[in-house]
Amino acid sequence: MNVNLPNFSEYGYELIKVMGRNRQGGRITYLAQDINRQCPVIIKHFQFMNQANPWWGLETLEKEKELLQQLNHERIPHYLNSFNCPEGMGLVLEYIEADSLSKIGHLNPTQIKTIAISLLEILVYLQQQIPPIIHRDIKPDNILIDDQFNAYLIDLGFGRVGIEEVSGSSTVKGTLGFMPPEQLSGKLTKSSDLYSLGVTLFGQIKGLSAIEMPKYLDHRGSLDLSSLETQVSEEFIAWLSQMIEPNPSDRFLDAATALQKLLPQRMLPPASVTKLPQKTAKPALSQLATPVNRSKTMILSGIVGLTVGISWGWIHQAVGLGWILGLVLGSGLGLIFTSRRSSIGFLGIPSLSCLLGVILTALATGLIINPALIINGSQYSRVDLWNPRDYKVAEGIGFTLYSDRPNNQEDQRLREFLNQFRAEVNRYLFDPGAKSCSTEVHFFREDKNYYAAANYFGLNTDYGFLIRPLVRRPLVIMREDS
């Protein structure tokens, strides 16, 4: 016996080694020898004497003891004994000669299916209990795999009897990255453990660690399964997609249904995965986007597109055009997000509907992000920041003068400058004999008005602004520092 380990001989056990530590829950797991029966056992030990250990760690052990006493499944370790000691409490369980799934290396698709079936059979048993039992913490560390790839489910300390809605404080138990979204809000169903199992299988296929898993989940708890196309069959991807639906009503109803759907499936992708398959031989992968999810995505895309388009229209006083641009943008986004991107074909060109979505989105975006916004940056807010034609200062032969700040105390100085300007440039720019105004001169004191007028008239400027001119008559725009 290791002298650094606690002495449990008076309780009938000799500790052999530490198997694991749950620092968060304050528990240590030992491999031990049952002195009387001369067989290996597992002892989970919670230490009262360590003040850093949370009391819910003891509650977890007691909960696991309570559940295991009423269960009898060949792939759930059996409860053997428990004892209280001065250092804490010990829970004695059957020893399973198997490694945790988190420590197993690469698994091929057939092995993945064997493990999935084995785990679903355990979940079917748990869900057949009255009331049903929800594990709530399915992850690689809580799954043992033997040499025949049979799976064993351990650590039922977070298990819950019944699926009635409970308060969040008593429900948020589990591991982030593997918990279904509804578990955070206290709504458990028979499909809750299916989500955790689906995420676990995805991680094993991809070779991801538990720490890496949360990085692959979006804010809704969705996973992108497109990267699995060359590793497993499309039928299995569709099945796995339904397992990990963020909305529990979109998943399989229970473990029995999920098991029934999985059993007949092939796991390996077609041998000619890099070639274009025949139309009759290629199963549609549209199951990945169910009608419910497709409609939700289209509606959300439409809302996003209309929000952007109407906002653009309000800024530019063209709400009608904004509605049209918003509908085009929403349709494009909807086609992109509800279409499957295929890795088959030259350079992986997306499917036709997705390609159309890209074109529509690019078209709408190009019209919305127009030069008026690019040139003016943070200073430009509205295309009609001012109406230059409302600020006429003076008229001369062949031209009219405007200013963005007329009728102020500097107006006289401005008029004198404009008259001098007229005298200087007339011979070069204008026809003194013209009977009507042929040229406009706009004078600015504020850069933002200079930019707004440039947009208004569609001028080329030194600020990179380029758009087809909107007026035919000659035009001069200048600033006070010109």
Coordinates of C-alpha atoms in Angstrom, one line a residue:
M1 CA 0.0 0.0 0.0
N2 CA 1.2 3.5 -0.8
V3 CA 2.0 5.2 2.5
N4 CA 0.8 8.6 1.1
L5 CA -2.8 7.2 0.7
P6 CA -5.4 7.2 3.4
N7 CA -5.7 4.0 5.5
F8 CA -9.1 2.5 4.8
S9 CA -8.2 -1.0 6.1
E10 CA -10.6 -0.7 9.1
Y11 CA -13.5 -0.3 6.5
G12 CA -12.3 -3.4 4.6
Y13 CA -10.4 -1.7 1.8
E14 CA -6.7 -1.3 0.9
L15 CA -6.1 1.7 -1.4
I16 CA -3.8 1.0 -4.4
K17 CA -3.6 4.3 -6.4
V18 CA -5.4 7.5 -7.2
M19 CA -7.5 7.2 -10.3
G20 CA -8.7 10.8 -10.6
R21 CA -9.4 14.0 -8.8
N22 CA -12.5 16.2 -9.0
R23 CA -11.1 19.4 -7.6
Q24 CA -14.3 21.4 -8.3
G25 CA -16.4 18.9 -6.3
G26 CA -13.7 18.0 -3.7
R27 CA -13.6 14.3 -4.5
I28 CA -10.8 11.9 -5.0
T29 CA -11.3 8.5 -6.8
Y30 CA -9.1 5.5 -5.7
L31 CA -8.5 2.1 -7.1
A32 CA -8.7 -0.2 -4.1
Q33 CA -8.7 -3.9 -3.1
D34 CA -11.7 -5.3 -1.2
I35 CA -9.8 -7.2 1.6
N36 CA -12.6 -9.7 2.2
R37 CA -13.6 -10.4 -1.3
Q38 CA -10.1 -10.0 -2.8
C39 CA -11.3 -8.1 -5.8
P40 CA -10.7 -4.6 -7.1
V41 CA -13.2 -1.8 -6.4
I42 CA -13.5 1.9 -6.9
I43 CA -13.8 4.3 -4.0
K44 CA -15.0 7.9 -4.3
H45 CA -13.9 9.8 -1.3
F46 CA -15.2 13.2 -0.2
Q47 CA -13.1 14.9 2.6
F48 CA -15.0 16.9 5.2
M49 CA -11.8 18.1 6.8
N50 CA -10.8 20.1 3.7
Q51 CA -12.6 23.4 4.1
A52 CA -12.0 24.2 0.5
N53 CA -14.3 21.4 -0.6
P54 CA -17.8 22.5 -1.5
W55 CA -20.7 20.8 0.3
W56 CA -22.4 20.1 -3.0
G57 CA -19.6 17.6 -3.6
L58 CA -21.0 15.5 -0.7
E59 CA -24.5 16.0 -2.1
T60 CA -23.3 14.7 -5.4
L61 CA -21.9 11.5 -3.8
E62 CA -25.1 10.9 -1.9
K63 CA -27.2 11.5 -5.0
E64 CA -25.1 9.0 -6.9
K65 CA -25.5 6.5 -4.1
E66 CA -29.3 7.0 -4.1
L67 CA -29.6 6.4 -7.9
L68 CA -27.2 3.5 -8.1
Q69 CA -29.1 1.6 -5.3
Q70 CA -32.2 1.5 -7.5
L71 CA -30.4 0.7 -10.8
N72 CA -29.3 -2.7 -12.2
H73 CA -27.7 -2.4 -15.6
E74 CA -24.7 -4.4 -16.8
R75 CA -23.0 -1.3 -18.1
I76 CA -23.6 1.0 -15.2
P77 CA -21.1 0.3 -12.3
H78 CA -23.0 -1.3 -9.4
Y79 CA -23.2 0.3 -5.9
L80 CA -21.4 -2.0 -3.4
N81 CA -21.0 -0.1 -0.2
S82 CA -20.5 3.3 1.6
F83 CA -18.9 4.3 4.8
N84 CA -18.4 7.4 6.9
C85 CA -14.9 8.1 8.3
P86 CA -13.4 11.0 10.3
E87 CA -11.9 12.3 7.0
G88 CA -15.2 12.2 5.1
M89 CA -17.4 9.8 3.2
G90 CA -16.5 6.9 0.9
L91 CA -18.7 5.5 -1.9
V92 CA -17.6 2.0 -3.1
L93 CA -18.5 1.0 -6.6
E94 CA -17.9 -1.9 -8.9
Y95 CA -14.6 -1.7 -10.8
I96 CA -14.8 -1.8 -14.6
E97 CA -11.6 -2.7 -16.5
A98 CA -11.9 -0.1 -19.2
D99 CA -10.4 3.3 -20.2
S100 CA -12.3 6.6 -20.3
L101 CA -13.4 7.7 -23.8
S102 CA -11.3 10.9 -23.3
K103 CA -8.1 8.8 -23.1
I104 CA -8.8 6.7 -26.2
G105 CA -7.1 7.7 -29.5
H106 CA -8.6 7.7 -33.0
L107 CA -11.7 5.7 -33.5
N108 CA -13.0 4.6 -36.9
P109 CA -16.7 5.1 -37.9
T110 CA -17.7 1.5 -37.1
Q111 CA -16.3 1.8 -33.6
I112 CA -18.1 5.2 -33.2
K113 CA -21.4 3.5 -34.1
T114 CA -20.8 0.6 -31.7
I115 CA -20.2 3.1 -28.8
A116 CA -23.2 5.2 -29.8
I117 CA -25.5 2.1 -29.8
S118 CA -24.1 1.0 -26.5
L119 CA -24.7 4.4 -24.8
L120 CA -28.1 4.7 -26.3
E121 CA -29.1 1.3 -24.8
I122 CA -28.0 2.6 -21.4
L123 CA -30.1 5.8 -21.9
V124 CA -33.1 3.8 -23.0
Y125 CA -32.8 1.9 -19.7
L126 CA -32.6 5.1 -17.6
Q127 CA -35.5 6.7 -19.5
Q128 CA -37.6 3.6 -18.9
Q129 CA -37.4 4.1 -15.1
I130 CA -40.5 5.5 -13.4
P131 CA -40.0 8.4 -13.3
P132 CA -37.3 8.6 -16.0
I133 CA -33.7 9.4 -15.0
I134 CA -31.7 12.1 -16.8
H135 CA -27.9 11.8 -16.5
R136 CA -27.1 15.5 -17.1
D137 CA -23.4 15.1 -17.5
I138 CA -22.6 12.9 -20.5
K139 CA -19.1 13.6 -21.7
P140 CA -16.0 11.6 -22.6
D141 CA -14.7 11.6 -19.0
N142 CA -17.9 9.9 -17.8
I143 CA -17.8 7.1 -20.4
L144 CA -15.7 4.0 -20.2
I145 CA -14.8 1.8 -23.2
D146 CA -13.7 -1.8 -22.9
D147 CA -11.7 -3.9 -25.5
Q148 CA -14.9 -4.8 -27.4
F149 CA -15.9 -1.1 -27.6
N150 CA -18.8 -1.6 -25.2
A151 CA -19.6 1.7 -23.4
Y152 CA -20.2 2.1 -19.6
L153 CA -21.8 5.2 -18.2
I154 CA -20.4 6.4 -14.9
D155 CA -20.8 9.4 -12.5
L156 CA -24.5 9.7 -11.9
G157 CA -24.0 12.4 -9.2
F158 CA -25.7 15.0 -11.4
G159 CA -28.5 12.7 -12.4
R160 CA -32.1 13.9 -11.9
V161 CA -35.1 11.7 -11.4
G162 CA -38.0 13.1 -13.4
I163 CA -38.2 15.8 -16.1
E164 CA -40.5 18.3 -14.5
E165 CA -39.3 21.9 -14.8
V166 CA -37.2 23.0 -11.8
S167 CA -35.4 26.2 -10.8
G168 CA -32.2 27.1 -12.6
S169 CA -30.1 26.9 -9.4
S170 CA -30.9 23.2 -9.0
T171 CA -30.6 22.4 -12.7
V172 CA -27.4 24.0 -13.9
K173 CA -25.2 21.0 -13.2
G174 CA -23.1 19.6 -16.0
T175 CA -20.2 20.5 -18.2
L176 CA -20.2 23.5 -20.5
G177 CA -19.8 22.5 -24.1
F178 CA -21.7 19.3 -23.5
M179 CA -24.9 20.7 -21.8
P180 CA -28.0 21.2 -23.9
P181 CA -29.2 24.8 -24.0
E182 CA -32.4 24.0 -22.1
Q183 CA -30.5 22.6 -19.2
L184 CA -29.4 26.2 -18.3
S185 CA -33.0 27.3 -18.0
G186 CA -34.3 24.3 -15.9
K187 CA -36.3 22.5 -18.7
L188 CA -35.2 18.9 -19.0
T189 CA -36.6 16.4 -21.5
K190 CA -35.7 12.9 -22.5
S191 CA -33.9 14.4 -25.4
S192 CA -31.5 16.4 -23.2
D193 CA -29.0 13.6 -22.8
L194 CA -29.2 13.0 -26.5
Y195 CA -27.7 16.4 -27.2
S196 CA -24.8 15.7 -24.8
L197 CA -24.2 12.3 -26.5
G198 CA -24.3 13.9 -29.9
V199 CA -21.7 16.5 -29.0
T200 CA -19.5 13.8 -27.4
L201 CA -19.7 11.7 -30.7
F202 CA -18.8 14.8 -32.8
G203 CA -15.8 15.5 -30.5
Q204 CA -14.6 11.9 -30.9
I205 CA -14.9 11.9 -34.7
K206 CA -13.0 15.2 -34.9
G207 CA -10.4 14.2 -32.2
L208 CA -11.3 17.1 -30.0
S209 CA -10.6 17.4 -26.2
A210 CA -13.3 18.5 -23.8
I211 CA -11.6 21.8 -23.4
E212 CA -11.8 22.4 -27.2
M213 CA -15.4 21.6 -27.6
P214 CA -17.0 24.9 -26.5
K215 CA -15.0 26.6 -29.3
Y216 CA -17.0 24.7 -31.9
L217 CA -20.4 25.8 -30.5
D218 CA -22.2 29.0 -31.5
H219 CA -24.3 31.1 -29.1
R220 CA -27.3 28.8 -29.8
G221 CA -25.4 25.6 -29.1
S222 CA -25.2 24.6 -32.8
L223 CA -22.4 22.7 -34.4
D224 CA -21.2 22.9 -38.0
L225 CA -21.1 19.3 -39.2
S226 CA -20.0 20.0 -42.8
S227 CA -16.4 19.0 -41.9
L228 CA -17.5 15.4 -41.3
E229 CA -18.5 14.7 -44.9
T230 CA -15.3 12.9 -45.8
Q231 CA -15.2 10.9 -42.5
V232 CA -18.7 9.4 -42.1
S233 CA -21.7 8.8 -44.2
E234 CA -24.3 11.5 -45.0
E235 CA -27.0 9.4 -43.3
F236 CA -25.0 9.5 -40.0
I237 CA -24.4 13.2 -40.3
A238 CA -28.1 13.8 -40.7
W239 CA -28.8 11.6 -37.7
L240 CA -26.1 13.4 -35.6
S241 CA -27.5 16.8 -36.7
Q242 CA -30.9 15.9 -35.2
M243 CA -29.2 14.7 -32.0
I244 CA -27.6 18.1 -31.5
E245 CA -30.4 20.4 -32.4
P246 CA -30.4 23.4 -30.0
N247 CA -34.2 23.2 -29.7
P248 CA -35.2 20.0 -27.9
S249 CA -38.4 19.7 -29.8
D250 CA -36.3 19.3 -33.0
R251 CA -34.3 16.3 -31.6
F252 CA -35.4 12.7 -31.5
L253 CA -38.2 12.3 -28.9
D254 CA -36.1 9.9 -26.7
A255 CA -33.2 7.5 -26.7
A256 CA -35.3 4.6 -28.0
T257 CA -36.2 6.6 -31.1
A258 CA -32.6 7.7 -31.7
L259 CA -31.4 4.1 -31.3
Q260 CA -34.0 2.8 -33.8
K261 CA -32.9 5.4 -36.4
L262 CA -29.2 4.6 -35.9
L263 CA -29.2 0.8 -36.1
P264 CA -29.8 0.4 -39.9
Q265 CA -27.4 3.2 -40.9
R266 CA -24.1 2.7 -42.7
M267 CA -21.2 4.7 -41.3
L268 CA -18.6 4.9 -44.1
P269 CA -18.8 7.6 -46.8
P270 CA -18.9 6.5 -50.4
A271 CA -15.5 5.3 -51.7
S272 CA -15.7 7.8 -54.6
V273 CA -16.2 10.8 -52.2
T274 CA -13.8 12.9 -54.3
K275 CA -15.7 12.2 -57.5
L276 CA -19.1 13.6 -58.6
P277 CA -21.6 11.0 -57.6
Q278 CA -24.4 9.8 -59.8
K279 CA -27.7 11.6 -59.3
T280 CA -29.4 8.3 -58.3
A281 CA -26.7 7.4 -55.9
K282 CA -26.3 10.5 -53.9
P283 CA -28.5 10.7 -50.8
A284 CA -29.8 14.2 -50.2
L285 CA -28.3 15.9 -47.2
S286 CA -31.1 18.4 -47.0
Q287 CA -32.1 16.6 -43.8
L288 CA -29.4 18.6 -42.1
A289 CA -31.6 21.6 -42.6
T290 CA -35.1 20.5 -41.4
P291 CA -38.1 22.4 -42.7
V292 CA -38.5 24.0 -39.3
N293 CA -34.9 25.2 -39.1
R294 CA -35.0 26.3 -42.7
S295 CA -38.0 28.5 -42.2
K296 CA -36.6 29.9 -39.0
T297 CA -33.3 30.8 -40.7
M298 CA -35.2 32.4 -43.7
I299 CA -37.2 34.5 -41.3
L300 CA -34.2 35.6 -39.2
S301 CA -32.3 36.4 -42.4
G302 CA -35.2 38.5 -43.6
I303 CA -35.3 40.4 -40.4
V304 CA -31.6 41.1 -40.6
G305 CA -31.8 42.2 -44.2
L306 CA -34.8 44.5 -43.7
T307 CA -33.2 46.0 -40.6
V308 CA -30.1 46.9 -42.5
G309 CA -32.0 48.0 -45.6
I310 CA -34.6 50.2 -43.8
S311 CA -31.8 51.8 -41.7
W312 CA -29.9 52.6 -44.9
G313 CA -33.1 54.0 -46.4
W314 CA -33.9 56.2 -43.4
I315 CA -30.3 57.7 -43.4
H316 CA -30.6 58.4 -47.2
Q317 CA -34.3 59.4 -47.1
A318 CA -35.1 56.6 -49.4
V319 CA -37.1 54.2 -47.3
G320 CA -38.8 52.6 -50.2
L321 CA -35.5 51.7 -51.8
G322 CA -34.3 50.6 -48.4
W323 CA -37.2 48.1 -48.2
I324 CA -36.2 46.7 -51.6
L325 CA -32.5 46.4 -50.7
G326 CA -33.5 44.8 -47.4
L327 CA -35.6 42.1 -49.1
V328 CA -32.8 41.4 -51.6
L329 CA -30.2 41.2 -48.8
G330 CA -32.5 39.0 -46.6
S331 CA -33.2 36.6 -49.5
G332 CA -29.5 36.3 -50.2
L333 CA -28.6 35.6 -46.6
G334 CA -31.4 33.1 -46.4
L335 CA -30.2 31.2 -49.4
I336 CA -26.7 31.1 -48.1
F337 CA -27.5 29.8 -44.6
T338 CA -30.1 27.3 -45.7
S339 CA -28.0 25.8 -48.5
R340 CA -25.4 23.2 -48.0
R341 CA -21.9 24.1 -49.2
S342 CA -20.6 21.1 -51.1
S343 CA -16.9 20.1 -51.1
I344 CA -17.5 18.3 -54.3
G345 CA -16.6 20.0 -57.6
F346 CA -14.0 22.3 -58.9
L347 CA -12.6 24.4 -56.0
G348 CA -15.6 23.4 -53.9
I349 CA -18.0 25.8 -55.6
P350 CA -21.2 26.0 -53.5
S351 CA -24.5 24.7 -54.7
L352 CA -26.6 26.7 -57.1
S353 CA -29.0 28.1 -54.5
C354 CA -26.1 29.1 -52.2
L355 CA -24.2 30.7 -55.2
L356 CA -27.4 32.7 -56.0
G357 CA -27.5 33.8 -52.4
V358 CA -23.9 35.0 -52.5
I359 CA -24.7 37.0 -55.7
L360 CA -27.8 38.6 -54.2
T361 CA -26.0 39.4 -50.9
A362 CA -23.0 40.9 -52.7
L363 CA -25.4 43.0 -54.9
A364 CA -27.4 44.4 -52.0
T365 CA -24.2 45.0 -49.9
G366 CA -22.6 46.9 -52.8
L367 CA -25.6 49.2 -53.2
I368 CA -25.9 49.8 -49.4
I369 CA -22.2 50.4 -48.8
N370 CA -22.1 53.3 -51.3
P371 CA -19.3 55.8 -51.7
A372 CA -21.1 58.4 -49.6
L373 CA -20.5 56.3 -46.5
I374 CA -16.9 55.4 -47.4
I375 CA -15.7 59.0 -48.2
N376 CA -17.2 60.7 -45.2
G377 CA -16.4 58.2 -42.5
S378 CA -17.5 59.2 -39.0
Q379 CA -18.4 62.7 -40.0
Y380 CA -21.0 62.0 -42.6
S381 CA -24.4 61.0 -41.3
R382 CA -27.1 62.1 -43.7
V383 CA -27.0 62.8 -47.4
D384 CA -29.2 65.8 -46.9
L385 CA -27.0 67.3 -44.2
W386 CA -27.8 70.5 -46.0
N387 CA -29.5 71.5 -49.2
P388 CA -26.9 73.7 -51.0
R389 CA -29.5 75.2 -53.3
D390 CA -31.2 76.9 -50.3
Y391 CA -28.1 79.0 -49.6
K392 CA -27.8 81.3 -52.5
V393 CA -25.6 84.2 -51.8
A394 CA -25.1 86.1 -55.1
E395 CA -25.7 85.8 -58.8
G396 CA -23.5 87.0 -61.6
I397 CA -23.3 86.7 -65.3
G398 CA -22.9 83.1 -66.1
F399 CA -22.9 81.7 -62.5
T400 CA -24.5 81.6 -59.1
L401 CA -22.7 81.6 -55.7
Y402 CA -23.7 79.6 -52.6
S403 CA -22.4 79.3 -49.0
D404 CA -23.2 76.9 -46.2
R405 CA -23.2 79.7 -43.6
P406 CA -24.9 82.8 -45.0
N407 CA -26.5 85.7 -43.2
N408 CA -24.0 85.9 -40.3
Q409 CA -21.6 88.5 -39.1
E410 CA -19.0 87.4 -41.7
D411 CA -21.4 87.6 -44.5
Q412 CA -20.0 90.9 -45.9
R413 CA -16.5 89.6 -46.0
L414 CA -17.7 86.5 -47.7
R415 CA -19.6 88.6 -50.4
E416 CA -16.5 90.6 -51.0
F417 CA -14.4 87.5 -51.5
L418 CA -17.0 86.0 -53.9
N419 CA -17.1 89.2 -56.0
Q420 CA -13.3 89.1 -56.2
F421 CA -13.4 85.5 -57.1
R422 CA -16.0 86.1 -59.8
A423 CA -13.8 88.9 -61.3
E424 CA -10.8 86.6 -61.3
V425 CA -12.2 83.5 -62.8
N426 CA -14.9 84.8 -65.2
R427 CA -12.5 85.0 -68.1
Y428 CA -11.4 81.4 -67.6
L429 CA -14.5 79.6 -66.6
F430 CA -17.6 81.4 -67.8
D431 CA -19.2 83.0 -70.8
P432 CA -19.8 86.6 -69.8
G433 CA -22.3 86.9 -72.6
A434 CA -24.6 84.1 -71.4
K435 CA -28.1 85.2 -70.4
S436 CA -28.7 82.4 -67.9
C437 CA -26.6 80.8 -65.1
S438 CA -24.4 78.1 -66.5
T439 CA -22.1 77.5 -63.6
E440 CA -22.5 77.1 -59.8
V441 CA -19.9 78.0 -57.2
H442 CA -20.3 76.5 -53.7
F443 CA -18.3 77.9 -50.8
F444 CA -17.9 75.9 -47.5
R445 CA -16.6 76.5 -44.0
E446 CA -17.2 73.0 -42.6
D447 CA -15.7 69.8 -44.0
K448 CA -18.8 67.8 -43.3
N449 CA -20.8 70.1 -45.6
Y450 CA -18.1 69.9 -48.2
Y451 CA -18.4 66.1 -48.2
A452 CA -22.2 66.2 -48.2
A453 CA -22.2 68.5 -51.2
A454 CA -19.7 66.3 -53.0
N455 CA -22.0 63.4 -52.5
Y456 CA -25.0 65.5 -53.5
F457 CA -23.5 66.5 -56.8
G458 CA -21.6 63.4 -57.5
L459 CA -18.1 64.8 -57.8
N460 CA -14.6 63.4 -57.9
T461 CA -12.6 64.7 -55.0
D462 CA -9.2 64.2 -53.4
Y463 CA -10.9 62.0 -50.8
G464 CA -11.4 59.0 -53.1
F465 CA -15.0 59.7 -53.8
L466 CA -16.0 58.5 -57.3
I467 CA -19.5 58.4 -58.7
R468 CA -21.1 59.3 -62.0
P469 CA -21.9 63.1 -62.0
L470 CA -25.5 63.9 -61.4
V471 CA -25.5 67.3 -63.0
R472 CA -24.4 68.5 -66.4
R473 CA -23.6 72.1 -65.8
P474 CA -20.0 73.1 -64.8
L475 CA -19.5 73.2 -61.0
V476 CA -16.9 74.6 -58.6
I477 CA -16.8 73.5 -55.0
M478 CA -14.3 75.0 -52.6
R479 CA -13.5 75.3 -48.9
E480 CA -12.5 78.3 -46.9
D481 CA -8.9 77.1 -46.8
S482 CA -8.7 76.5 -50.5

